[in-house]
Coordinates of C-alpha atoms and ligand atoms in Angstrom, one line a residue:
X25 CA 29.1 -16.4 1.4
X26 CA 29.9 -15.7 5.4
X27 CA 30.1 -11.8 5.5
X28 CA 26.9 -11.1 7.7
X29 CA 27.4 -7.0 7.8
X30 CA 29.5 -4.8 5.4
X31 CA 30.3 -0.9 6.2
X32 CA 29.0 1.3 3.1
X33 CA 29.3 4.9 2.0
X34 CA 26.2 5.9 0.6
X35 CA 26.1 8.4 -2.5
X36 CA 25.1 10.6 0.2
X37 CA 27.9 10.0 2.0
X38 CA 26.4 8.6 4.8
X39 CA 28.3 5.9 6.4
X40 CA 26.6 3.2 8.1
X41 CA 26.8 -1.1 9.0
X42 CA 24.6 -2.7 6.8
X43 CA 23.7 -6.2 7.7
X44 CA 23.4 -8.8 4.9
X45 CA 22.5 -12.1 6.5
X46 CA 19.5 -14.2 7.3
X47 CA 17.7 -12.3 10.6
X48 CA 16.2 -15.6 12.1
X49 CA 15.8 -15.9 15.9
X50 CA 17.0 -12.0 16.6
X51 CA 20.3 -13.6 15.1
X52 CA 22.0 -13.1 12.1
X53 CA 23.1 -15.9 10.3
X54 CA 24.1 -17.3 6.6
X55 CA 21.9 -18.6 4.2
X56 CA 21.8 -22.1 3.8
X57 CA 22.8 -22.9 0.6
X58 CA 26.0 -19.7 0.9
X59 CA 23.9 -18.1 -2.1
X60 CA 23.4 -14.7 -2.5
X61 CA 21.7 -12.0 -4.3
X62 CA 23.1 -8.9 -5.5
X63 CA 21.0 -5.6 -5.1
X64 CA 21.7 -3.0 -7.3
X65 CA 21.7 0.7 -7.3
X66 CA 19.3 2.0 -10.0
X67 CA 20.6 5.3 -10.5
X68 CA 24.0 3.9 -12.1
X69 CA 23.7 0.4 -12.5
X70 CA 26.2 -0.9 -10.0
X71 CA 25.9 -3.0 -7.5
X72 CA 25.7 -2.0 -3.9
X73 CA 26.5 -5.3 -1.7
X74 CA 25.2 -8.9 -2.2
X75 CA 22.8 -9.9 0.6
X76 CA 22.3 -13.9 1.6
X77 CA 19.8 -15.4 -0.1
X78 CA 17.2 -18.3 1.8
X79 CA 16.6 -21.3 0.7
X80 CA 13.8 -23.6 2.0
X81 CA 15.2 -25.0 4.8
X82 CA 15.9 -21.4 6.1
X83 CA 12.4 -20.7 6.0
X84 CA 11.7 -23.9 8.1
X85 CA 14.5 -22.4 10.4
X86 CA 12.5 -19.0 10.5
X87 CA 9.0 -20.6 11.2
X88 CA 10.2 -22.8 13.9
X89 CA 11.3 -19.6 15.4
X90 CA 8.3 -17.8 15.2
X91 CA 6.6 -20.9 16.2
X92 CA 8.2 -20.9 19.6
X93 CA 7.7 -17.3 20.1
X94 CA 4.4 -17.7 19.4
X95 CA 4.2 -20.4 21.8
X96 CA 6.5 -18.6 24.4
X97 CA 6.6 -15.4 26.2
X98 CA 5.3 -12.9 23.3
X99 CA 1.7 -14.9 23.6
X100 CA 1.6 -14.1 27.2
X101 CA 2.9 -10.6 27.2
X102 CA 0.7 -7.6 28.7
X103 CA -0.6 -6.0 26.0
X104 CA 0.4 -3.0 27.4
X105 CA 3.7 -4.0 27.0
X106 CA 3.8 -4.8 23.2
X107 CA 3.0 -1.3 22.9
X108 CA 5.5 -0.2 24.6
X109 CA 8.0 -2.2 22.4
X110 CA 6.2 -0.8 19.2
X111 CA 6.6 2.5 20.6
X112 CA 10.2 1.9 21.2
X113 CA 10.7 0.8 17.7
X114 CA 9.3 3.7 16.3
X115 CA 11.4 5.8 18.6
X116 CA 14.5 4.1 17.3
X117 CA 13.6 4.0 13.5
X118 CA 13.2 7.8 14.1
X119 CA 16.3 8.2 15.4
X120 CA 17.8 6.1 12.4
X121 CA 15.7 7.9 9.8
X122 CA 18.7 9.2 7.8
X123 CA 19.9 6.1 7.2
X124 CA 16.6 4.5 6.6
X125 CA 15.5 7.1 3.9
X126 CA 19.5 6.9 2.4
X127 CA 19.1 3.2 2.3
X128 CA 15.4 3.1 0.3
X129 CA 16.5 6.1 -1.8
X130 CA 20.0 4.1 -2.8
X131 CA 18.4 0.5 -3.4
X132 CA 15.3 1.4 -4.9
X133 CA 15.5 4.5 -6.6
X134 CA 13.1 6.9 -4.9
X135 CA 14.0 10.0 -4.1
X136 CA 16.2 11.1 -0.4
X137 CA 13.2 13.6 0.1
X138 CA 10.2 11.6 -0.3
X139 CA 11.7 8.4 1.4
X140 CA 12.9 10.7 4.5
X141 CA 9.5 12.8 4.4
X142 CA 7.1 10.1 3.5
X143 CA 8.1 6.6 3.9
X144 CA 10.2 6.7 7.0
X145 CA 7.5 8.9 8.5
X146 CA 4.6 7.0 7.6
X147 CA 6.7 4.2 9.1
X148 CA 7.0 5.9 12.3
X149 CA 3.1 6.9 12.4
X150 CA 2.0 3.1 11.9
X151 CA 4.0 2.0 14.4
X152 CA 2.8 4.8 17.0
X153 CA -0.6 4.4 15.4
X154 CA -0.8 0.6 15.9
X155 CA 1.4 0.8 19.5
X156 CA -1.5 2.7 20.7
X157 CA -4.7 -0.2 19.5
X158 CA -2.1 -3.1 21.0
X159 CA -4.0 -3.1 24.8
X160 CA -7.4 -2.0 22.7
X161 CA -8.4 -4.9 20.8
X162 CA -11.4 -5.7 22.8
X163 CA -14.2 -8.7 22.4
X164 CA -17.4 -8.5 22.7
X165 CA -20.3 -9.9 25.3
X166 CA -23.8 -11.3 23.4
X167 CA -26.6 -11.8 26.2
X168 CA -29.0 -13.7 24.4
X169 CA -31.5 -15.0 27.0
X170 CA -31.9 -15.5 30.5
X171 CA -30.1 -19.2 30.6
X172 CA -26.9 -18.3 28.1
X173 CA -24.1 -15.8 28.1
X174 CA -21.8 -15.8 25.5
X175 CA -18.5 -13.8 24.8
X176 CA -16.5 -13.1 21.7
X177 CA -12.4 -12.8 22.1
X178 CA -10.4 -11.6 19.0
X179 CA -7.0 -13.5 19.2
X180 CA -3.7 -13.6 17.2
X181 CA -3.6 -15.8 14.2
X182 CA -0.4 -17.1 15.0
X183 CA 2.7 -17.1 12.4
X184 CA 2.1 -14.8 9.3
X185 CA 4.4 -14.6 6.5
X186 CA 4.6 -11.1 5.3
X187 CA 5.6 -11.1 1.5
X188 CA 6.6 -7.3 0.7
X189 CA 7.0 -5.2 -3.1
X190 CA 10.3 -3.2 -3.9
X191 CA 7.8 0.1 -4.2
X192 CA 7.8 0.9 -1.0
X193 CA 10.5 -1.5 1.0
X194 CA 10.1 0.0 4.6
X195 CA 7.0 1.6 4.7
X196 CA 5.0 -1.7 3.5
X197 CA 6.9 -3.8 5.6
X198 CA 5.9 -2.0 8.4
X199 CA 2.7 -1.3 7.5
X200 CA 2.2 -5.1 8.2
X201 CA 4.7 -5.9 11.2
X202 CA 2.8 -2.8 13.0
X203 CA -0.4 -4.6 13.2
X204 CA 0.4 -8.0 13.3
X205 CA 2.9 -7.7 16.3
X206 CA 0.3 -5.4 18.0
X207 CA -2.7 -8.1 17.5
X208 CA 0.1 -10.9 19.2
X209 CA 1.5 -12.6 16.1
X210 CA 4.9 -13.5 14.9
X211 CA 6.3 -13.2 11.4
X212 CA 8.8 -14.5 8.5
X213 CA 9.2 -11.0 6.9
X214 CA 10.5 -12.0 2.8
X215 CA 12.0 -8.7 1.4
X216 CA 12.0 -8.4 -2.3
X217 CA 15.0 -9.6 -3.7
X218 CA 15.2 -6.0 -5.5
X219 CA 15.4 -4.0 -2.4
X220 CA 16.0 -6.2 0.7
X221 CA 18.8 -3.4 2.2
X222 CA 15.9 -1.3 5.0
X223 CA 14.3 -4.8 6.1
X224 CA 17.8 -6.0 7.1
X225 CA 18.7 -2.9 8.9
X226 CA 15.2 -2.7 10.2
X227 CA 15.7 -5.9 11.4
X228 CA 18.5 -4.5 14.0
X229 CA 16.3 -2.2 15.2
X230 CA 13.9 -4.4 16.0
X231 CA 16.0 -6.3 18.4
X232 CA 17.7 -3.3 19.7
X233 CA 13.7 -2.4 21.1
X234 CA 13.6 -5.5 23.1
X235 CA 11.3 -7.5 21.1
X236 CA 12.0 -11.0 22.0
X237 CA 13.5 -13.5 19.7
X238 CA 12.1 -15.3 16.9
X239 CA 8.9 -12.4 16.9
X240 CA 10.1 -10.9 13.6
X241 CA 12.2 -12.8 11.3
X242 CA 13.3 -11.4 8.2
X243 CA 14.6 -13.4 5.1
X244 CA 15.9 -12.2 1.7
X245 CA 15.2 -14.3 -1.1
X246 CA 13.5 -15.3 -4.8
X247 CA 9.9 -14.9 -4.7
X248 CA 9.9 -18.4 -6.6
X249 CA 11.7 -20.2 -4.0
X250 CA 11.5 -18.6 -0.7
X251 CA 7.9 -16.6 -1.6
X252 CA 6.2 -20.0 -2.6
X253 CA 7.4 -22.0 0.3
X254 CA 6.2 -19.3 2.7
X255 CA 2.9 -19.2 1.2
X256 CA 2.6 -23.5 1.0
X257 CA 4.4 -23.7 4.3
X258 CA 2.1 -26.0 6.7
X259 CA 2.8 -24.4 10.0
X260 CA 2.1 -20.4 9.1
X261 CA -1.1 -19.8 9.5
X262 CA -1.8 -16.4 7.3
X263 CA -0.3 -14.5 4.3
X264 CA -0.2 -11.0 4.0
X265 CA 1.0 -10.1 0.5
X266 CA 1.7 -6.5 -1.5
X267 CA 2.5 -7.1 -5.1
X268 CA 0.9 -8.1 -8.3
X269 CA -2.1 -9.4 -9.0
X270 CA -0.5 -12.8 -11.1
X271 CA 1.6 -13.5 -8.1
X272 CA -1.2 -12.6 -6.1
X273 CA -3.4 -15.4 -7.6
X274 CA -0.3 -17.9 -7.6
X275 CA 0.7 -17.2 -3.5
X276 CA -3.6 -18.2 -3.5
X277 CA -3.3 -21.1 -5.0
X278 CA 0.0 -22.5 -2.5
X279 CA -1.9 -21.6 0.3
X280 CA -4.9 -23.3 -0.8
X281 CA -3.5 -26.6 0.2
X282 CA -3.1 -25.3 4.5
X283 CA -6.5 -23.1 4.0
X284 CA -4.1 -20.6 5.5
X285 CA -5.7 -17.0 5.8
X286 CA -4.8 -14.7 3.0
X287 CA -5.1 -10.8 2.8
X288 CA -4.3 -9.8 -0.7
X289 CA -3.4 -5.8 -1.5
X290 CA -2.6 -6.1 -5.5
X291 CA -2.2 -4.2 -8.4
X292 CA -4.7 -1.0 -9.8
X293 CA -5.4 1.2 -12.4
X294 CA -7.0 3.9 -10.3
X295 CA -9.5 6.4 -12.6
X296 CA -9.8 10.1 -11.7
X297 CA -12.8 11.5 -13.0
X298 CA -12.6 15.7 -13.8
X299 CA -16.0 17.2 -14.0
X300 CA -16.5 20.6 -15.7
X301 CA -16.9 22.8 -12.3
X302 CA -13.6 21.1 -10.9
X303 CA -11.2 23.6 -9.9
X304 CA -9.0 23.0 -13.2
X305 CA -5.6 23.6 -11.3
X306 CA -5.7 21.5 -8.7
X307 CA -7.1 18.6 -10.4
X308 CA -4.0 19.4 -12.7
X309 CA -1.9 19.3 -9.5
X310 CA -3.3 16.0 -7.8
X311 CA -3.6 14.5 -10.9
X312 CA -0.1 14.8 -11.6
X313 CA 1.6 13.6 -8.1
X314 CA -1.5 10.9 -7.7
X315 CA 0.8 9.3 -10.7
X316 CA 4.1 10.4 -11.2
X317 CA 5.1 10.3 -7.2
X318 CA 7.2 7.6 -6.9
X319 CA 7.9 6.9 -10.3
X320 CA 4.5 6.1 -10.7
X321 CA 5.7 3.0 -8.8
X322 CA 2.2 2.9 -6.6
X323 CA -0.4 0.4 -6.3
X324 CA -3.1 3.0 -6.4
X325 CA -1.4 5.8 -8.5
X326 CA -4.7 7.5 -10.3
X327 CA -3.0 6.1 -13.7
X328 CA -6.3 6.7 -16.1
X329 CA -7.8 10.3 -16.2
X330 CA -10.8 10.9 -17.7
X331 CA -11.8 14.9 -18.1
X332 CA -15.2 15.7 -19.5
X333 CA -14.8 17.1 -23.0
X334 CA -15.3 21.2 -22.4
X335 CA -12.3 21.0 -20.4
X336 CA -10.5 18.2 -22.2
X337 CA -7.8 20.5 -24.1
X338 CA -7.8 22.4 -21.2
X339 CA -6.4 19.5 -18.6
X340 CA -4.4 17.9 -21.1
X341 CA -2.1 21.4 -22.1
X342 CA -1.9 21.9 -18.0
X343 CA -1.1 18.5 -17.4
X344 CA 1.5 18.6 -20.1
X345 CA 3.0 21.9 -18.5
X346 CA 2.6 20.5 -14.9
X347 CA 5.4 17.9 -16.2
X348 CA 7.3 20.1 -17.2
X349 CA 7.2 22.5 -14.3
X350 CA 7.5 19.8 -12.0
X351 CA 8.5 16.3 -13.3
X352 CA 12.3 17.0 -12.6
X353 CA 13.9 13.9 -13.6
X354 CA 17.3 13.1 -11.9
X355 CA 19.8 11.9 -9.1
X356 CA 17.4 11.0 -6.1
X357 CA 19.7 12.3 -4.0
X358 CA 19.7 16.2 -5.1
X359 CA 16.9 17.8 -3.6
X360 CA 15.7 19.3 -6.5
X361 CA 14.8 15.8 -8.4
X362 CA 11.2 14.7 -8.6
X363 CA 11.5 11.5 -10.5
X364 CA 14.6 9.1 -9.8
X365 CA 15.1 6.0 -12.0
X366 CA 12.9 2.9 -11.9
X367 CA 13.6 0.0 -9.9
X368 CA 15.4 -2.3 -11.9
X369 CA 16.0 -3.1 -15.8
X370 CA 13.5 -4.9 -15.6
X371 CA 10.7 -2.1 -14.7
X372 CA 12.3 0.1 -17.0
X373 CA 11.9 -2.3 -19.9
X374 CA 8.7 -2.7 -19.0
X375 CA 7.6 0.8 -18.9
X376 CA 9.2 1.3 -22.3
X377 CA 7.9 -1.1 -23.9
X378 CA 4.2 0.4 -22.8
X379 CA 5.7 3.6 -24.3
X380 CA 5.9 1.5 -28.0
X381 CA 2.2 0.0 -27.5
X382 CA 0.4 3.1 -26.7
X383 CA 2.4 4.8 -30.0
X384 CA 1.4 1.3 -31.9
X385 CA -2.1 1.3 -30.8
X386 CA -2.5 5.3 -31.9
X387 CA -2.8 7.2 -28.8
X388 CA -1.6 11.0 -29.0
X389 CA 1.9 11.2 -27.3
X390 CA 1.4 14.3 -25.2
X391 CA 5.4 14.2 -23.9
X392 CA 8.0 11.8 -22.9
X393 CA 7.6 8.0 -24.9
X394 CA 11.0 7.7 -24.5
X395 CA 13.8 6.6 -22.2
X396 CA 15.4 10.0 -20.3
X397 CA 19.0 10.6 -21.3
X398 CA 21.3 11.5 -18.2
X399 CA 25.0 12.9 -18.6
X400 CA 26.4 9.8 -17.5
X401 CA 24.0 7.5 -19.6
X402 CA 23.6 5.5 -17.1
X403 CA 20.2 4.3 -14.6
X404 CA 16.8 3.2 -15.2
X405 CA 15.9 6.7 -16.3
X406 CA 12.3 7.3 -18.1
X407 CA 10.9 10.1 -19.1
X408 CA 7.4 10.9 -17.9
X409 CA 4.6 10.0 -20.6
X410 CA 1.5 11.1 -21.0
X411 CA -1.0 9.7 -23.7
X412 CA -4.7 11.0 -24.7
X413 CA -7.2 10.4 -26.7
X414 CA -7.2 6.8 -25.4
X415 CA -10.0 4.8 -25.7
X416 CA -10.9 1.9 -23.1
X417 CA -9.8 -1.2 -25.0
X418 CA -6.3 -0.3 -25.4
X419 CA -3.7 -2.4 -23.5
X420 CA -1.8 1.0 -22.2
X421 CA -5.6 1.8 -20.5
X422 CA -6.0 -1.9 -19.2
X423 CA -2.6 -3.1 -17.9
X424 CA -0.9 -2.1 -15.0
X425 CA 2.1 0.1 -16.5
X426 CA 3.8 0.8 -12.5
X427 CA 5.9 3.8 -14.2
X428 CA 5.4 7.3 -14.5
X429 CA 2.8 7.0 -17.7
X430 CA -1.0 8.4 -17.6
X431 CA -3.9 7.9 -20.3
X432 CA -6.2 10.8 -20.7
X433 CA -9.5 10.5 -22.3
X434 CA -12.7 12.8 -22.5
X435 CA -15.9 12.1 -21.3
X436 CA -19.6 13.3 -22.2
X437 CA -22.3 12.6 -19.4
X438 CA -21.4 11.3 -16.0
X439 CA -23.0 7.5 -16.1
X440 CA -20.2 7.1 -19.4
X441 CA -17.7 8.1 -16.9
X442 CA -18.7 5.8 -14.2
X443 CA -18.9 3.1 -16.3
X444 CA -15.4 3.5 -17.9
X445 CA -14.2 4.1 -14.5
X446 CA -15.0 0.7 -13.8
X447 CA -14.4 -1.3 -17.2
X448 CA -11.0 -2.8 -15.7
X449 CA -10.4 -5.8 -13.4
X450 CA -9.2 -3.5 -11.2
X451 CA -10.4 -1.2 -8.2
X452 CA -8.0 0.1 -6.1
X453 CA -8.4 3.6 -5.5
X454 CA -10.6 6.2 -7.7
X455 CA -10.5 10.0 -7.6
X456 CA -13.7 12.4 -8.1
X457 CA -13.2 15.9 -9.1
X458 CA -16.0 18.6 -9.1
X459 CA -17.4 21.1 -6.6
X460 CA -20.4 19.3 -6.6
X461 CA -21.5 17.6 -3.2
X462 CA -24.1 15.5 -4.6
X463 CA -22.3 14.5 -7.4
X464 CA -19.2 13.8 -5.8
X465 CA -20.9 11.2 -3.1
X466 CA -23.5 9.8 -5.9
X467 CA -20.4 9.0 -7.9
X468 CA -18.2 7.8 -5.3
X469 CA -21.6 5.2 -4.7
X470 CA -21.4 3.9 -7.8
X471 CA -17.1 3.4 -8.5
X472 CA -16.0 -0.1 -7.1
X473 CA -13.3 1.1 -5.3
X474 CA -11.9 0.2 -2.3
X475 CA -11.0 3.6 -1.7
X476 CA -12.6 6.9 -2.9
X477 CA -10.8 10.6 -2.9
X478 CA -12.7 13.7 -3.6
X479 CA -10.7 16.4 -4.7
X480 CA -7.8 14.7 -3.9
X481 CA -5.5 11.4 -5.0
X482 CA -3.8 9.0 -3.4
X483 CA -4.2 10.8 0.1
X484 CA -3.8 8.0 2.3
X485 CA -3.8 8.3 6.0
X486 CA -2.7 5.4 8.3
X487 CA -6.2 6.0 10.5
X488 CA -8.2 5.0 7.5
X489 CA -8.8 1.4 5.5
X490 CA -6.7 0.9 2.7
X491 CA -7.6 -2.1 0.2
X492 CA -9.0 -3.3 -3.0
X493 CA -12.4 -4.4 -5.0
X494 CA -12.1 -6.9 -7.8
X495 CA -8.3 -7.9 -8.9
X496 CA -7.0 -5.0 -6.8
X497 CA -6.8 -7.9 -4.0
X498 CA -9.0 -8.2 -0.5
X499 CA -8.8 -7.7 3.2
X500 CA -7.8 -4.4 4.5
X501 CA -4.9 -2.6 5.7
X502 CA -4.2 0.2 8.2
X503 CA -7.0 1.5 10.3
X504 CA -9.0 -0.6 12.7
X505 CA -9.3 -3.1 9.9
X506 CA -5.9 -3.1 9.6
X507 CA -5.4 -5.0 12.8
X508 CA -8.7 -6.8 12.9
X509 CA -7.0 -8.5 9.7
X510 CA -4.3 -10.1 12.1
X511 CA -6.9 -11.7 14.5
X512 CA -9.3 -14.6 14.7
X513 CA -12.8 -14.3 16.9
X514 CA -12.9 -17.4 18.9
X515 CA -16.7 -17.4 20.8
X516 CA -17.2 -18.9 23.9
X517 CA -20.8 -19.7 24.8
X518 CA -21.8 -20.3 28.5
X519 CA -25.1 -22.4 30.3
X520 CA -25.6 -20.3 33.2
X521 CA -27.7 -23.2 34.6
X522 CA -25.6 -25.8 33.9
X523 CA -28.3 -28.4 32.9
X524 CA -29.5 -29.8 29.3
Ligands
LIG22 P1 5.8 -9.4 -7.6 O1 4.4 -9.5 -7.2 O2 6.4 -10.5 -8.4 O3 6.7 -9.3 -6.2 C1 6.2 -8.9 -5.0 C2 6.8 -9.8 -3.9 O4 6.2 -11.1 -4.1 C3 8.3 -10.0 -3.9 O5 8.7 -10.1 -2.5 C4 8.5 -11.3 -4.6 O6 9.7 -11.9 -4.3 C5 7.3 -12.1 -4.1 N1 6.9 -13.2 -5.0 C6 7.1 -13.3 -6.4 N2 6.6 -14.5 -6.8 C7 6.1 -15.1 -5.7 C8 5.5 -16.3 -5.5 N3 5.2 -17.2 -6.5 N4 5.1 -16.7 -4.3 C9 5.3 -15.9 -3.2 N5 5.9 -14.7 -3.4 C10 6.3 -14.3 -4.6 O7 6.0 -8.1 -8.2 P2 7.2 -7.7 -9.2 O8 7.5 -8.7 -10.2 O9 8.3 -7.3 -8.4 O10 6.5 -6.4 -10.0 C11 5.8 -6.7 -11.1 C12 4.5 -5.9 -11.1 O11 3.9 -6.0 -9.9 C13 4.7 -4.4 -11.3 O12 5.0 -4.0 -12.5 C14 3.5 -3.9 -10.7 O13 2.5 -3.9 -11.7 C15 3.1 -4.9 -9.6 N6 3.5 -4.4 -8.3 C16 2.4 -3.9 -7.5 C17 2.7 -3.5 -6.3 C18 1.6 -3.0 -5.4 O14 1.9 -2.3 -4.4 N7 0.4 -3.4 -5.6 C19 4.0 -3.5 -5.8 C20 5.0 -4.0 -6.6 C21 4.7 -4.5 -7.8

C-alpha cells in the first residue's frame, strides 16, 4: 500500500481528507510490511477505506520517536506551555467536531448525535480539563527534623503506549493523551483495528497545534501483533489500556518481563439496585440509557438490575415500555435513531449468541432476543433484549454481553441485594436507587465498585475518578488521579549539616 490520505464522502455527506498511514514523528508514513486493514462501516457492511497496518518494526520506529521527544525539547518545556498546546488542540478538535463525530458515527456505528454531543465534547472538556492541571502538578516538602529536609517531585513516566477499545475511538483516546501529555510524557497511540479512522485524523490535529514531533505517535494495527509488542516493548515505560478483561490479563503478563507500569480500565457488569421508595420512573429512565446508550457498547453500562420484589412487575412492564418508547433502532445518522448497529460481525454474533443462552438457560424474554430486521437487511442490527427472572449463576448475568441486553431480577431484603450486587468478578460501576439517604451511602459502603451513582447511571464527569475494583482493571482515570497515573514521585532527601 502507498496511499497515505484518501478524500471520502460520508453518508452524511460530509466531505473530508482522511489520512490512512502510520503517524510516527508528526509524519505520515507507510506501514512497513505495505499491509493494511480494512475498516468497515457497520451500518451496511461495506467497507469504508483500508488504513496501513504496523508491524513490529514500525513500533520500534514509533518508540524511538517518542524516545527522542522525551529526551528533547517536550521534557524541558514550560509547563505553562503544554497547556497552551492542549488548549490549542481542543480548540481545533472543536472546530473539526463535525467531522470527528461523522467519522466515529460512520466507522463505529454510534449514533451522529451522541458522538457530536457526547464524545467529541467530552473530548474537548478533557483536554481543557487536563490543559488547565499541566503547570499544577505540584510536589511536596517533608520537614522531618531539624538536620533533614526532604522534597517530593512527581515527574513524567516517560513513553506510554496507549492501547484504545472500538467503543469509544476518540473520546478514550483522548481521555489518555490529555493526561499523559499534560504530566510531560510521550505516547505510541494503537487504534483498534475496528475503528482506527478519528485517531488518524486526530493525529493531524495534533500537529496542526504545534506539539512537537514524535510527542504523539499513532499506529493502526492487530492487537496480536502491534498490541503485544507495545506492551513487551523494552524501552516504553507504562501501559495504559481500555478493553477486556482477557486481553487485559494477557497485555499483564508481556509487560511483566520490563516491570513496565500498567493502569488497567477493563470490562463490568455494573448492578443497579431499585429500592421500593425509588422514584419508579426515573429509575426506569436511567436504567434504560445506563445500558442501552451506545449499544450497550460501555464498560460500565448498569447491565444487571435488581428491583426489590413489590415493585418488580412494576419496573420490568416500564422498562419494557421505555424500549419501546425510546430504543429507536436505526441509521445512526437520522436524528431520530437511538440504537445504531454494533461494531462489527463479530459483536453482533456475540450479542446474539447471548440472546440463545439466556432463552437456553430459561430466563423470561421480556422483548427483543433477536437480530433487528432493517429495509435493506443489511448492518449489525440487534434488537434491544431484556431478560428477567434471572438468577445469579446464569452465564447471561455473569459475562460481559457489551450489547444492548439487561437481566432483571427481584430482590427481598437489602444485604441479598448487596451481596448479588457483588457475586461477579467484576466492579466497575454500581447504581443505588431509593430516596433514602442512609440507605443510599450505607449501601454504596458496602458495593465494590470503583464508582457509585445514586439515583443516577453511568453519569460520568471528567472532574471525577473513573476506574475499577476486582477484574474491572486498576489505576484511575480522569480527575486528579487521572494525571497522577502518568507520573512517578522521585524524593530527594537533603543533610542540612552536611556531616555523617
Ligand atoms: P480487546 O480487549 O481485544 O481490544 C481492545 C484493544 O486491545 C484493541 O486496540 C486491540 O487491538 C488491543 N489488543 C487486543 N489483543 C491485545 C494484546 N494481546 N495485547 C495488546 N493489545 C491487544 O477487545 P475486543 O476484542 O475488541 O472486544 C471484546 C470484548 O471486550 C467486548 O465484548 C467487551 O466485553 C470488551 N470491551 C470492553 C471495553 C471497555 O471499555 N472496558 C471496550 C471494548 C471492549
Amino acid at each position: 500500500m502507498s496511499d497515505l490520505h484518501v478524500y471520502l464522502i460520508a453518508p452524511n455527506g460530509l466531505k473530508f481528507k482522511q489520512p490512512l498511514g502510520l503517524f510516527i514523528d508528526n509524519e505520515w508514513r507507510s506501514s512497513s510490511r505495505g499491509m493494511g486493514i480494512p475498516t468497515i462501516n457497520p451500518a451496511n457492511e461495506e467497507e469504508i477505506c483500508t488504513v496501513h497496518a504496523a508491524d513490529t518494526k514500525d513500533v520500534d520506529m514509533a518508540v524511538e520517536a517518542a524516545r527522542r521527544a522525551f529526551n528533547g525539547e517536550w521534557r524541558t518545556l514550560d509547563t505553562s506551555v503544554r497547556g497552551e498546546l492542549l488548549y490549542k488542540l481542543a480548540g481545533l478538535i472543536e472546530q473539526h467536531a463535525d467531522v470527528l463525530a461523522t467519522i466515529d458515527a460512520w466507522d463505529n456505528g454510534k449514533t451522529y448525535h451522541a458522538a457530536r454531543n457526547e464524545d467529541v465534547v467530552g473530548a474537548i472538556s478533557l483536554l481543557r480539563y487536563y490543559a488547565g492541571w499541566s503547570d499544577k502538578i505540584h510536589g511536596k516538602v517533608i520537614d522531618p527534623n531539624a538536620d533533614k529536609l526532604a522534597y517530593v517531585m512527581r515527574e513524567p513516566i516517560g513513553v506510554c503506549g496507549a492501547i484504545i477499545p472500538w467503543n469509544f475511538p476518540l473520546v478514550n483516546m483522548v481521555t489518555k493523551v490529555a493526561p499523559a501529555l499534560a504530566a510531560g510524557n510521550t505516547l505510541i497511540v494503537k487504534a483498534a483495528e475496528q475503528t482506527p479512522l478519528s485517531a488518524l485524523y486526530f493525529a493531524n490535529l495534533v500537529k496542526e497545534a504545534g506539539i512537537p514531533a514524535g510527542v504523539v505517535n499513532v499506529l493502526n494495527g492487530t492487537g496480536r501483533e502491534v498490541g503485544s509488542a507495545i506492551a513487551a516493548h523494552a524501552d516504553i515505560d507504562m501501559i495504559t489500556f481500555t478493553g477486556s478483561t482477557p486481553t487485559g490479563k494477557q497485555i499483564m503478563k508481556n509487560a511483566a518481563s520490563t516491570l513496565k507500569r500498567v493502569t488497567l480500565e477493563t470490562g463490568g457488569k455494573s448492578p443497579m439496585l431499585v429500592f421500593p421508595d425509588a422514584d419508579l420512573e426515573q429509575a426506569v429512565r436511567w436504567g434504560h440509557r445506563g445500558i442501552m446508550s451506545n449499544q450497550g457498547q460501555v464498560c460500565s453500562a448498569t447491565s444487571r438490575i435488581f428491583v426489590h420484589a413489590d415493585i418488580y412487575e412494576d419496573f420490568v412492564n416500564q422498562f419494557k415500555a421505555e424500549v419501546e418508547r425510546i430504543s429507536k433502532v436505526g441509521d445512526p445518522f437520522h436524528s431520530d435513531t437511538f440504537q445504531g448497529p454494533q461494531v462489527t460481525r463479530d459483536q453482533f454474533d456475540r450479542v446474539l449468541s447471548y440472546m440463545e443462552t439466556g432463552k437456553r438457560e430459561g430466563a423470561r424474554l421480556v422483548c427483543g432476543g433477536k437480530a433487528f430486521k432493517n429495509v435493506r437487511g443489511k448492518g449489525f442490527y440487534v434488537a434491544p433484549t431484556v431478560f428477567a427472572d434471572v438468577t445469579d449463576s446464569m452465564a447471561i448475568v455473569q459475562d460481559e454481553v457489551f450489547g444492548p441486553f439487561v437481566v432483571i431480577a427481584p430482590f427481598h431484603e437489602e444485604s441479598e441485594a448487596i451481596k448479588r450486587a457483588n457475586s461477579t468478578v467484576f466492579g466497575l460501576g454500581a447504581s443505588v436507587f431509593t430516596k433514602d439517604i442512609s440507605r443510599a451511602l450505607r449501601v454504596s459502603k458496602r458495593i465494590q465498585s470503583g464508582t457509585i451513582w445514586i439515583n443516577s447511571s453511568n453519569d460520568d464527569d471528567v472532574r471525577v475518578p473513573f476506574g475499577g475494583y476486582k477484574q474491572s482493571g486498576f489505576g484511575r482515570e480522569m480527575g486528579e488521579e487521572g494525571i497522577e497515573a502518568f507520573t512517578i514521585t522521585k524524593s530527594v532527601h537533603i543533610n542540612l549539616n552536611a556531616r555523617l
